[in-house]
Amino acid sequence: MSSAHKISVTVTYEQSSFLYNGSPKCQLVVQEDTSIRFILDTATAAKYRFVGIIFGNPNDPDIGKVSIKNQATELKIQDTYCNHDDDISFRIVLTPLNTNECIVSPDPQVLNRPPQN
């Protein structure tokens, strides 16, 4: 399924903090079927990998395909935009290279909102 809209977010993890496009908060407003791509920045990718995602409501119909690509430096979420007034809360999980530890992000959100006329 080809998505009409795409969003890319660069993820940085440093000094026990997650940054999304340079900001400590990540709220993405979606108004249509959207592919959301989280990409580790170069410095973070040298030390960490994506391992998964934890959804607040894994049965939310807006959550489509989730995939980890490019040697686990890219995480993709498909928001199907079934519900036009819905919040999707989740946590991103990273692991440091060569360990079995997990690091869980603060709660990013995707906000499905109807287009404003």
PDB file of C-alpha atoms in Angstrom:
ATOM      1  CA  MET A   1       0.000   0.000   0.000  1.00  0.00           C
ATOM      2  CA  SER A   2       1.448   3.308  -1.050  1.00  0.00           C
ATOM      3  CA  SER A   3       0.961   6.110   1.404  1.00  0.00           C
ATOM      4  CA  ALA A   4      -0.168   9.529   0.271  1.00  0.00           C
ATOM      5  CA  HIS A   5       1.818  11.293   2.975  1.00  0.00           C
ATOM      6  CA  LYS A   6       5.218  10.684   4.571  1.00  0.00           C
ATOM      7  CA  ILE A   7       6.853  12.099   7.689  1.00  0.00           C
ATOM      8  CA  SER A   8      10.510  11.589   8.646  1.00  0.00           C
ATOM      9  CA  VAL A   9      11.790  12.139  12.180  1.00  0.00           C
ATOM     10  CA  THR A  10      15.462  12.020  13.143  1.00  0.00           C
ATOM     11  CA  VAL A  11      16.003  10.353  16.526  1.00  0.00           C
ATOM     12  CA  THR A  12      18.998  11.277  18.686  1.00  0.00           C
ATOM     13  CA  TYR A  13      19.802   9.570  21.964  1.00  0.00           C
ATOM     14  CA  GLU A  14      22.446  11.228  24.115  1.00  0.00           C
ATOM     15  CA  GLN A  15      23.066  11.651  27.836  1.00  0.00           C
ATOM     16  CA  SER A  16      19.940   9.602  28.709  1.00  0.00           C
ATOM     17  CA  SER A  17      17.685  11.853  26.581  1.00  0.00           C
ATOM     18  CA  PHE A  18      15.742  11.270  23.389  1.00  0.00           C
ATOM     19  CA  LEU A  19      15.485  14.098  20.861  1.00  0.00           C
ATOM     20  CA  TYR A  20      13.144  14.072  17.861  1.00  0.00           C
ATOM     21  CA  ASN A  21      14.319  16.445  15.116  1.00  0.00           C
ATOM     22  CA  GLY A  22      16.218  18.205  17.919  1.00  0.00           C
ATOM     23  CA  SER A  23      13.230  18.498  20.272  1.00  0.00           C
ATOM     24  CA  PRO A  24      12.569  16.556  23.498  1.00  0.00           C
ATOM     25  CA  LYS A  25       8.866  16.283  22.519  1.00  0.00           C
ATOM     26  CA  CYS A  26       7.382  14.440  19.587  1.00  0.00           C
ATOM     27  CA  GLN A  27       3.773  15.110  18.644  1.00  0.00           C
ATOM     28  CA  LEU A  28       2.995  14.525  14.989  1.00  0.00           C
ATOM     29  CA  VAL A  29      -0.341  15.699  13.567  1.00  0.00           C
ATOM     30  CA  VAL A  30      -1.688  13.436  10.825  1.00  0.00           C
ATOM     31  CA  GLN A  31      -4.645  14.224   8.574  1.00  0.00           C
ATOM     32  CA  GLU A  32      -4.461  11.305   6.141  1.00  0.00           C
ATOM     33  CA  ASP A  33      -2.990   7.825   5.668  1.00  0.00           C
ATOM     34  CA  THR A  34       0.661   8.451   6.584  1.00  0.00           C
ATOM     35  CA  SER A  35       3.955   6.595   6.704  1.00  0.00           C
ATOM     36  CA  ILE A  36       6.072   7.780   9.648  1.00  0.00           C
ATOM     37  CA  ARG A  37       9.784   7.012   9.531  1.00  0.00           C
ATOM     38  CA  PHE A  38      12.031   7.370  12.580  1.00  0.00           C
ATOM     39  CA  ILE A  39      15.730   7.403  11.626  1.00  0.00           C
ATOM     40  CA  LEU A  40      18.653   7.252  14.056  1.00  0.00           C
ATOM     41  CA  ASP A  41      21.086  10.120  13.512  1.00  0.00           C
ATOM     42  CA  THR A  42      24.662   9.144  12.610  1.00  0.00           C
ATOM     43  CA  ALA A  43      26.121   9.477  16.128  1.00  0.00           C
ATOM     44  CA  THR A  44      23.245   7.509  17.689  1.00  0.00           C
ATOM     45  CA  ALA A  45      23.388   4.813  14.978  1.00  0.00           C
ATOM     46  CA  ALA A  46      27.071   4.264  15.814  1.00  0.00           C
ATOM     47  CA  LYS A  47      26.055   3.078  19.316  1.00  0.00           C
ATOM     48  CA  TYR A  48      22.380   1.973  19.260  1.00  0.00           C
ATOM     49  CA  ARG A  49      19.747   0.094  17.244  1.00  0.00           C
ATOM     50  CA  PHE A  50      15.950   0.070  17.203  1.00  0.00           C
ATOM     51  CA  VAL A  51      14.519  -3.108  18.722  1.00  0.00           C
ATOM     52  CA  GLY A  52      10.837  -2.343  18.706  1.00  0.00           C
ATOM     53  CA  ILE A  53       7.940  -0.209  19.711  1.00  0.00           C
ATOM     54  CA  ILE A  54       5.459  -0.413  22.591  1.00  0.00           C
ATOM     55  CA  PHE A  55       1.964   0.907  21.832  1.00  0.00           C
ATOM     56  CA  GLY A  56      -0.340   2.204  24.559  1.00  0.00           C
ATOM     57  CA  ASN A  57      -3.180   0.458  22.683  1.00  0.00           C
ATOM     58  CA  PRO A  58      -1.802  -2.216  20.333  1.00  0.00           C
ATOM     59  CA  ASN A  59      -5.353  -2.905  19.042  1.00  0.00           C
ATOM     60  CA  ASP A  60      -5.836   0.666  17.757  1.00  0.00           C
ATOM     61  CA  PRO A  61      -7.175   0.318  14.176  1.00  0.00           C
ATOM     62  CA  ASP A  62      -5.020   3.299  13.100  1.00  0.00           C
ATOM     63  CA  ILE A  63      -1.850   1.245  13.615  1.00  0.00           C
ATOM     64  CA  GLY A  64      -0.893  -0.395  10.353  1.00  0.00           C
ATOM     65  CA  LYS A  65       2.341  -2.094   9.432  1.00  0.00           C
ATOM     66  CA  VAL A  66       5.365  -1.556  11.693  1.00  0.00           C
ATOM     67  CA  SER A  67       8.826  -2.435  10.415  1.00  0.00           C
ATOM     68  CA  ILE A  68      12.488  -2.073  11.323  1.00  0.00           C
ATOM     69  CA  LYS A  69      14.851  -1.568   8.372  1.00  0.00           C
ATOM     70  CA  ASN A  70      18.363  -0.574   7.339  1.00  0.00           C
ATOM     71  CA  GLN A  71      20.248  -2.644   9.914  1.00  0.00           C
ATOM     72  CA  ALA A  72      17.794  -1.506  12.626  1.00  0.00           C
ATOM     73  CA  THR A  73      18.581   2.212  12.191  1.00  0.00           C
ATOM     74  CA  GLU A  74      15.123   2.968  10.775  1.00  0.00           C
ATOM     75  CA  LEU A  75      11.692   2.315  12.297  1.00  0.00           C
ATOM     76  CA  LYS A  76       8.542   2.750  10.188  1.00  0.00           C
ATOM     77  CA  ILE A  77       4.955   3.012  11.369  1.00  0.00           C
ATOM     78  CA  GLN A  78       1.972   3.147   9.026  1.00  0.00           C
ATOM     79  CA  ASP A  79      -0.908   5.261  10.376  1.00  0.00           C
ATOM     80  CA  THR A  80      -3.981   4.118   8.428  1.00  0.00           C
ATOM     81  CA  TYR A  81      -5.986   7.159   9.613  1.00  0.00           C
ATOM     82  CA  CYS A  82      -9.136   5.073  10.207  1.00  0.00           C
ATOM     83  CA  ASN A  83     -10.199   7.214  13.172  1.00  0.00           C
ATOM     84  CA  HIS A  84     -10.069  10.908  12.365  1.00  0.00           C
ATOM     85  CA  ASP A  85      -9.887  12.061  15.981  1.00  0.00           C
ATOM     86  CA  ASP A  86      -7.549   9.657  17.753  1.00  0.00           C
ATOM     87  CA  ASP A  87      -4.221   9.777  19.601  1.00  0.00           C
ATOM     88  CA  ILE A  88      -1.675   6.995  19.152  1.00  0.00           C
ATOM     89  CA  SER A  89       0.729   6.814  22.094  1.00  0.00           C
ATOM     90  CA  PHE A  90       3.837   4.684  21.955  1.00  0.00           C
ATOM     91  CA  ARG A  91       7.379   4.239  23.203  1.00  0.00           C
ATOM     92  CA  ILE A  92      10.402   3.539  21.056  1.00  0.00           C
ATOM     93  CA  VAL A  93      12.800   0.859  22.288  1.00  0.00           C
ATOM     94  CA  LEU A  94      16.555   1.066  21.603  1.00  0.00           C
ATOM     95  CA  THR A  95      19.369  -1.252  22.557  1.00  0.00           C
ATOM     96  CA  PRO A  96      23.054  -0.344  22.867  1.00  0.00           C
ATOM     97  CA  LEU A  97      25.200  -2.372  20.480  1.00  0.00           C
ATOM     98  CA  ASN A  98      26.628  -5.586  21.932  1.00  0.00           C
ATOM     99  CA  THR A  99      24.367  -5.628  25.014  1.00  0.00           C
ATOM    100  CA  ASN A 100      21.020  -7.090  26.023  1.00  0.00           C
ATOM    101  CA  GLU A 101      19.832  -3.869  27.666  1.00  0.00           C
ATOM    102  CA  CYS A 102      16.778  -1.922  26.502  1.00  0.00           C
ATOM    103  CA  ILE A 103      16.231   1.819  26.600  1.00  0.00           C
ATOM    104  CA  VAL A 104      12.634   3.045  26.374  1.00  0.00           C
ATOM    105  CA  SER A 105      11.791   6.516  25.076  1.00  0.00           C
ATOM    106  CA  PRO A 106       9.371   9.016  26.567  1.00  0.00           C
ATOM    107  CA  ASP A 107       5.894   8.868  25.082  1.00  0.00           C
ATOM    108  CA  PRO A 108       5.798  10.198  21.473  1.00  0.00           C
ATOM    109  CA  GLN A 109       2.327  10.674  20.019  1.00  0.00           C
ATOM    110  CA  VAL A 110       0.672  10.709  16.642  1.00  0.00           C
ATOM    111  CA  LEU A 111      -2.443  12.880  16.703  1.00  0.00           C
ATOM    112  CA  ASN A 112      -5.032  11.997  14.051  1.00  0.00           C
ATOM    113  CA  ARG A 113      -7.069  15.100  13.392  1.00  0.00           C
ATOM    114  CA  PRO A 114      -9.644  15.953  10.744  1.00  0.00           C
ATOM    115  CA  PRO A 115      -8.486  18.543   8.196  1.00  0.00           C
ATOM    116  CA  GLN A 116      -9.489  22.121   9.001  1.00  0.00           C
ATOM    117  CA  ASN A 117     -11.744  23.694   6.374  1.00  0.00           C
TER     118      ASN A 117
END
